[in-house]
C-alpha cells in the first residue's frame, strides 16, 4: 500500500499476526508496544536494519527483500524462525545464542556473505545460505543440532570447517560450487549422520565413476544428488574401497 508510517498500530496492543510486506517502511519502532506479537512479516520494504525492541512472544519474523546490512539487534527470546533472504548482509556476526536461544531455522540466501565465521547460535536445526559468496566455512563446530545445511551457489573450493561435533547433520546441499577433487569430498567423513548430499554442478561431478567415487568415501549416504543409492552401486563402491585399502597395506 506504499505505507511509510505505521505509528497508528501502536494502540493495537493485542495484535498477534502482522503482515506489512510490499510497503516503503524504514522504521518498525511503533511495533515495540505490540508485546503479544507472535508472527511478523515485513518483506519488500526499505529497512536497513533488523534491530527492534525485544518482543517476548515473537516466534517468526520474515525480513526478506529489504536493504538490511547486518544481523545486529535481533534479541527476541522465543524467536524460532528468522528469514532475511535477499538483503545486503555481509557477515554472520551479530546473532547471539544468549538472546536467541530458541532459534531453529535461519534463512540467509541471496546475501553477500563470504564466510560463516561468527555464527553464534548453537540450537539451529536448519541453515540456508544459498546464493552468497561463501568461500570459507568457519565456526560450524558449535552447530551440534544442525540437521540441514544449504550452501548451493557459493564459491567453495575446499571443504575444511566441518566437524565431528555436527552429529545431527543429515542433509548437505553443495550444488554449484567449485569442488574439484574427491579429496575434498572425503573431508565429509567427519559427519556421522550425513545421509543426503548434493554435489551437482561442481567440477568433480565430471570425473569418471563420480557416484561410485563419492560413495566409496561416504558409504552411509542414502541419496546423492537427489537420487537414491542403489544396492548394486553400494556393493561396487564397497569393492573399490576395499581394493584401495589393500593397496595401501
Short mmCIF file of C-alpha atoms in Angstrom, two decimals:
data_model
loop_
_atom_site.label_atom_id
_atom_site.label_comp_id
_atom_site.label_asym_id
_atom_site.label_seq_id
_atom_site.Cartn_x
_atom_site.Cartn_y
_atom_site.Cartn_z
CA UNK A 1 0.00 0.00 0.00
CA UNK A 2 3.03 2.31 -0.17
CA UNK A 3 2.95 2.83 3.63
CA UNK A 4 5.79 4.85 5.16
CA UNK A 5 4.31 5.31 8.65
CA UNK A 6 2.77 2.64 10.89
CA UNK A 7 2.51 4.65 14.12
CA UNK A 8 -1.26 4.01 14.11
CA UNK A 9 -0.50 0.37 15.06
CA UNK A 10 0.89 1.37 18.46
CA UNK A 11 -2.59 1.37 20.00
CA UNK A 12 -3.46 -2.17 18.83
CA UNK A 13 -1.51 -3.81 21.64
CA UNK A 14 -3.19 -7.22 21.30
CA UNK A 15 -2.21 -7.86 17.67
CA UNK A 16 -0.55 -11.24 17.20
CA UNK A 17 -0.11 -11.58 13.43
CA UNK A 18 1.10 -8.62 11.37
CA UNK A 19 1.96 -8.58 7.65
CA UNK A 20 3.42 -5.29 6.38
CA UNK A 21 5.02 -6.65 3.19
CA UNK A 22 5.42 -4.61 0.00
CA UNK A 23 5.39 -1.14 1.52
CA UNK A 24 8.04 1.58 1.91
CA UNK A 25 8.80 1.22 5.60
CA UNK A 26 12.13 2.31 7.06
CA UNK A 27 11.15 2.24 10.74
CA UNK A 28 9.49 -0.51 12.80
CA UNK A 29 9.72 1.21 16.20
CA UNK A 30 5.89 1.57 16.52
CA UNK A 31 5.71 -2.22 16.84
CA UNK A 32 7.52 -2.13 20.21
CA UNK A 33 4.20 -1.75 22.02
CA UNK A 34 2.78 -4.94 20.44
CA UNK A 35 4.00 -7.17 23.25
CA UNK A 36 1.63 -10.05 22.27
CA UNK A 37 3.05 -10.32 18.73
CA UNK A 38 3.75 -13.91 17.59
CA UNK A 39 4.37 -13.53 13.84
CA UNK A 40 5.74 -10.64 11.78
CA UNK A 41 6.29 -10.32 8.04
CA UNK A 42 7.85 -7.17 6.56
CA UNK A 43 9.14 -8.44 3.21
CA UNK A 44 9.84 -6.00 0.38
CA UNK A 45 10.29 -2.76 2.32
CA UNK A 46 13.18 -0.27 2.68
CA UNK A 47 14.53 -1.41 6.04
CA UNK A 48 18.29 -1.04 6.55
CA UNK A 49 18.30 -2.75 9.96
CA UNK A 50 16.55 -5.75 11.56
CA UNK A 51 17.03 -4.24 15.02
CA UNK A 52 13.84 -3.98 17.07
CA UNK A 53 12.71 -3.66 20.64
CA UNK A 54 12.71 -7.14 22.21
CA UNK A 55 9.29 -8.78 21.92
CA UNK A 56 8.74 -11.57 24.48
CA UNK A 57 6.50 -13.91 22.45
CA UNK A 58 7.62 -13.29 18.86
CA UNK A 59 8.33 -16.65 17.18
CA UNK A 60 8.52 -15.98 13.42
CA UNK A 61 9.97 -12.99 11.54
CA UNK A 62 10.48 -12.51 7.80
CA UNK A 63 12.57 -9.55 6.60
CA UNK A 64 13.06 -10.79 3.01
CA UNK A 65 13.97 -8.37 0.21
CA UNK A 66 14.94 -5.32 2.23
CA UNK A 67 18.22 -3.37 2.43
CA UNK A 68 19.45 -4.86 5.71
CA UNK A 69 23.24 -4.87 6.08
CA UNK A 70 23.86 -6.78 9.34
CA UNK A 71 22.31 -9.06 11.98
CA UNK A 72 22.65 -6.74 14.95
CA UNK A 73 19.79 -6.06 17.36
CA UNK A 74 17.71 -9.24 16.95
CA UNK A 75 17.01 -10.29 20.54
CA UNK A 76 13.60 -11.99 20.80
CA UNK A 77 13.85 -14.88 23.33
CA UNK A 78 11.21 -17.18 21.73
CA UNK A 79 12.15 -16.50 18.09
CA UNK A 80 12.29 -19.87 16.29
CA UNK A 81 12.26 -18.92 12.60
CA UNK A 82 14.15 -15.94 11.13
CA UNK A 83 14.26 -15.16 7.40
CA UNK A 84 16.45 -12.46 5.81
CA UNK A 85 16.54 -13.57 2.19
CA UNK A 86 17.83 -11.19 -0.49
CA UNK A 87 19.22 -8.41 1.67
CA UNK A 88 22.73 -6.90 1.75
CA UNK A 89 24.17 -8.82 4.70
CA UNK A 90 27.93 -9.40 4.53
CA UNK A 91 28.72 -11.04 7.88
CA UNK A 92 27.22 -13.64 10.21
CA UNK A 93 28.29 -11.64 13.26
CA UNK A 94 25.59 -10.15 15.46
CA UNK A 95 23.42 -13.12 16.35
CA UNK A 96 23.81 -14.20 19.98
CA UNK A 97 22.83 -17.55 21.46
CA UNK A 98 22.13 -15.85 24.81
CA UNK A 99 19.47 -13.69 23.17
CA UNK A 100 18.23 -16.19 20.57
CA UNK A 101 18.26 -19.46 22.48
CA UNK A 102 15.11 -20.72 20.68
CA UNK A 103 16.24 -20.03 17.08
CA UNK A 104 15.97 -23.21 14.97
CA UNK A 105 15.62 -22.01 11.36
CA UNK A 106 17.79 -19.28 9.83
CA UNK A 107 17.29 -18.27 6.19
CA UNK A 108 20.02 -16.04 4.67
CA UNK A 109 20.03 -16.97 1.00
CA UNK A 110 20.78 -14.28 -1.58
CA UNK A 111 23.03 -12.02 0.50
CA UNK A 112 26.74 -11.07 0.26
CA UNK A 113 28.14 -13.37 2.97
CA UNK A 114 31.75 -14.51 2.38
CA UNK A 115 32.33 -16.72 5.43
CA UNK A 116 30.30 -18.49 8.12
CA UNK A 117 32.63 -17.13 10.84
CA UNK A 118 30.89 -15.59 13.83
CA UNK A 119 27.63 -17.51 13.71
CA UNK A 120 26.77 -17.53 17.41
CA UNK A 121 23.55 -19.55 17.63
CA UNK A 122 24.06 -23.16 18.61
CA UNK A 123 20.49 -24.56 18.63
CA UNK A 124 19.92 -24.18 14.88
CA UNK A 125 18.36 -27.13 13.06
CA UNK A 126 18.12 -25.65 9.55
CA UNK A 127 20.54 -23.13 7.99
CA UNK A 128 20.01 -21.78 4.45
CA UNK A 129 23.00 -19.95 2.93
CA UNK A 130 22.48 -20.48 -0.82
CA UNK A 131 23.36 -17.75 -3.33
CA UNK A 132 26.01 -15.96 -1.30
CA UNK A 133 29.77 -15.65 -1.98
CA UNK A 134 30.95 -18.03 0.77
CA UNK A 135 34.49 -19.29 0.19
CA UNK A 136 35.35 -20.50 3.71
CA UNK A 137 33.47 -22.48 6.36
CA UNK A 138 34.28 -21.45 9.92
CA UNK A 139 32.72 -21.75 13.39
CA UNK A 140 30.47 -24.65 12.37
CA UNK A 141 31.59 -26.92 15.21
CA UNK A 142 29.11 -25.34 17.62
CA UNK A 143 26.14 -26.33 15.44
CA UNK A 144 25.70 -29.66 17.19
CA UNK A 145 21.94 -29.84 16.50
CA UNK A 146 22.03 -28.75 12.84
CA UNK A 147 20.15 -31.19 10.57
CA UNK A 148 20.01 -29.32 7.24
CA UNK A 149 22.65 -27.07 5.63
CA UNK A 150 22.14 -25.40 2.23
CA UNK A 151 25.26 -23.94 0.58
CA UNK A 152 24.17 -24.00 -3.05
CA UNK A 153 25.60 -21.36 -5.44
CA UNK A 154 28.59 -20.23 -3.39
CA UNK A 155 32.37 -20.09 -4.00
CA UNK A 156 33.54 -23.12 -2.02
CA UNK A 157 36.56 -24.96 -3.38
CA UNK A 158 37.67 -26.64 -0.15
CA UNK A 159 35.52 -28.39 2.43
CA UNK A 160 37.50 -27.59 5.56
CA UNK A 161 35.40 -26.47 8.51
CA UNK A 162 33.08 -29.40 9.06
CA UNK A 163 33.38 -31.07 12.46
CA UNK A 164 32.53 -34.41 14.04
CA UNK A 165 30.59 -32.41 16.64
CA UNK A 166 27.98 -31.83 13.88
CA UNK A 167 26.45 -35.15 14.81
CA UNK A 168 22.91 -34.38 13.61
CA UNK A 169 23.67 -33.09 10.09
CA UNK A 170 21.73 -35.28 7.64
CA UNK A 171 21.25 -33.11 4.53
CA UNK A 172 24.00 -31.07 2.86
CA UNK A 173 23.50 -29.18 -0.40
CA UNK A 174 26.74 -28.05 -2.11
CA UNK A 175 25.36 -27.65 -5.62
CA UNK A 176 27.09 -25.14 -7.93
CA UNK A 177 30.31 -24.57 -6.03
CA UNK A 178 33.91 -25.12 -7.14
CA UNK A 179 34.72 -28.53 -5.62
CA UNK A 180 37.19 -30.21 -7.96
CA UNK A 181 38.56 -33.25 -6.16
CA UNK A 182 37.31 -36.27 -4.26
CA UNK A 183 39.89 -35.46 -1.59
CA UNK A 184 37.64 -32.55 -0.62
CA UNK A 185 34.56 -34.80 -0.58
CA UNK A 186 36.47 -37.17 1.70
CA UNK A 187 36.55 -34.44 4.37
CA UNK A 188 32.81 -35.02 4.84
CA UNK A 189 33.63 -38.32 6.54
CA UNK A 190 33.61 -36.39 9.83
CA UNK A 191 29.81 -36.06 9.57
CA UNK A 192 28.50 -39.26 11.17
CA UNK A 193 24.81 -38.85 10.27
CA UNK A 194 25.12 -37.45 6.72
CA UNK A 195 22.51 -39.23 4.58
CA UNK A 196 21.78 -36.90 1.65
CA UNK A 197 24.41 -34.97 -0.30
CA UNK A 198 24.00 -32.74 -3.37
CA UNK A 199 27.12 -32.05 -5.47
CA UNK A 200 25.51 -31.36 -8.87
CA UNK A 201 27.28 -28.67 -10.97
CA UNK A 202 30.64 -29.00 -9.20
CA UNK A 203 33.74 -29.84 -11.32
CA UNK A 204 34.20 -33.20 -9.51
CA UNK A 205 30.89 -34.48 -10.92
CA UNK A 206 32.51 -34.60 -14.40
CA UNK A 207 35.05 -37.20 -13.23
CA UNK A 208 34.68 -40.85 -14.33
CA UNK A 209 32.64 -43.05 -11.96
CA UNK A 210 31.70 -39.97 -9.98
CA UNK A 211 28.90 -41.57 -7.94
CA UNK A 212 30.99 -44.61 -7.05
CA UNK A 213 33.94 -42.43 -6.07
CA UNK A 214 31.76 -40.42 -3.68
CA UNK A 215 30.02 -43.49 -2.28
CA UNK A 216 33.28 -45.34 -1.67
CA UNK A 217 34.28 -42.44 0.59
CA UNK A 218 30.86 -41.82 2.16
CA UNK A 219 29.22 -45.27 2.37
CA UNK A 220 26.50 -44.15 4.77
CA UNK A 221 24.81 -41.95 2.12
CA UNK A 222 21.21 -42.81 1.23
CA UNK A 223 20.86 -40.18 -1.52
CA UNK A 224 23.34 -38.47 -3.84
CA UNK A 225 22.12 -35.57 -5.98
CA UNK A 226 18.52 -36.32 -5.02
CA UNK A 227 18.78 -39.92 -6.34
CA UNK A 228 18.53 -42.92 -4.05
CA UNK A 229 21.64 -45.09 -3.79
CA UNK A 230 21.01 -48.47 -5.46
CA UNK A 231 22.17 -51.64 -3.74
CA UNK A 232 24.44 -52.67 -6.63
CA UNK A 233 26.06 -49.21 -6.53
CA UNK A 234 26.70 -49.65 -2.83
CA UNK A 235 28.33 -53.04 -3.35
CA UNK A 236 30.53 -51.78 -6.19
CA UNK A 237 31.62 -48.76 -4.13
CA UNK A 238 32.49 -51.05 -1.22
CA UNK A 239 34.68 -53.16 -3.53
CA UNK A 240 36.52 -50.02 -4.69
CA UNK A 241 37.03 -49.02 -1.08
CA UNK A 242 38.40 -52.45 -0.11
CA UNK A 243 40.76 -52.54 -3.11
CA UNK A 244 42.18 -49.15 -2.10
CA UNK A 245 42.70 -50.31 1.48
CA UNK A 246 44.62 -53.38 0.30
CA UNK A 247 46.83 -51.27 -1.97
CA UNK A 248 47.67 -49.01 0.97
CA UNK A 249 48.68 -52.02 3.06
#
